[in-house]
Phi, psi and omega in degrees: 000323180293317178297319179298321179293324177293322176297319179298318177296319180301318179298315180295321179299323184275338187236341188270175173280166179302314177299322178295322179293315178300318181294317180293320178296319179299321177296317180297319181297334183272353187275149185303325184289353185237032183259358179295158180305320183293315179294316181300316183292317183286325176290329175295320176295323177295321177299324178295323176300316181296328181280320189260344184061024177233154185292140168252342177244164175296129179283322181244139168279121188264320185272330183070199177213189185297332179272325183234074187274062182198172174294140184216151176233139178223159173217188182293130176284162175080292184289341177258011188243078182296339180266008184291139175234243182292346179299336180296341180281341182225019183300119181291337186298327182294337180296331180292343182291353173294338184255118184305318182294323180294314179298314183295324179293317176298317180297318177303311184295322177296319179295314181293327177296336178268323192245347178202066178301329185298328178295323177290317179301315182296318179293321179294317178296325179293321176300315181297320180294326182275358180231070184298340178283353183094166181203151177275138186225122175263112180270115182071080164289318174237142181084188186198179174295115183283336183198175183292333177297324177293319177300312181299318180302310184288325178292324175295318180296320180287324176297319181285343182231073185293351177289342177282128174258096194254147170210164177196163171259137179211151169231018176274063190292320180299319180291319179295317180291326177296318177296320180299320179291325183282315187258313179076355181235127180249147175295147182284349185255028176229132175234142184246132168257125176291123185268134181284171180080018183276179181247016187271146174286167188298324183293325177292318179299318179297324178294322178290322178301329183281352181289149182292344181273346190279126182264323182170193182246144170248111187254120178279131181234124177284132176251010173084006179200167178278130181275132177268158180300332179288347179277343184298137179089000000 
């Protein structure tokens, strides 16, 4: 039930008006499952984002970790993934929702992508200015291009900041192809991995493969059990 309520808020953040989002968050804050100190504090910070249209959490992960040692951007999974298919059954991003700060940070970024993209653009440009040697950037560790406007936003940001060496996994093929038809020019510093578990027919996948940004496919294969970290390698 708690996860379902978080999903409901995620849907409203991605599809509702600003007043509807504020109302839904207020309802979530009043429910018994979200009264712990960690949930109360992080949801209060998220409420501040809705009021000020400015970040209360870090928009970009800067240091990364041993698996993702680069600058990274994430948003809400599922509701921003129009190309999602069977991947929703095993999406690792939802596991992070156990942590209040992780969920609230994803929610913040999804909200800002809808209502104040410029704040994200400014922070990204600042990272580029502070890293004249260049930097590796993973676009969408969690979530995806929700629409063609998101694709256009990020391609403009990458074109304006060529020091970023960007790549990402995506299954928002319709949105990517729509941008390609509209603009026809891709930044030289972005590479795309086609993400498996999508809902696209073969002809759409082939069209994406033919784009100059496409590096290859990442194909998810079920092995019939959950893999433990000790199984890696």
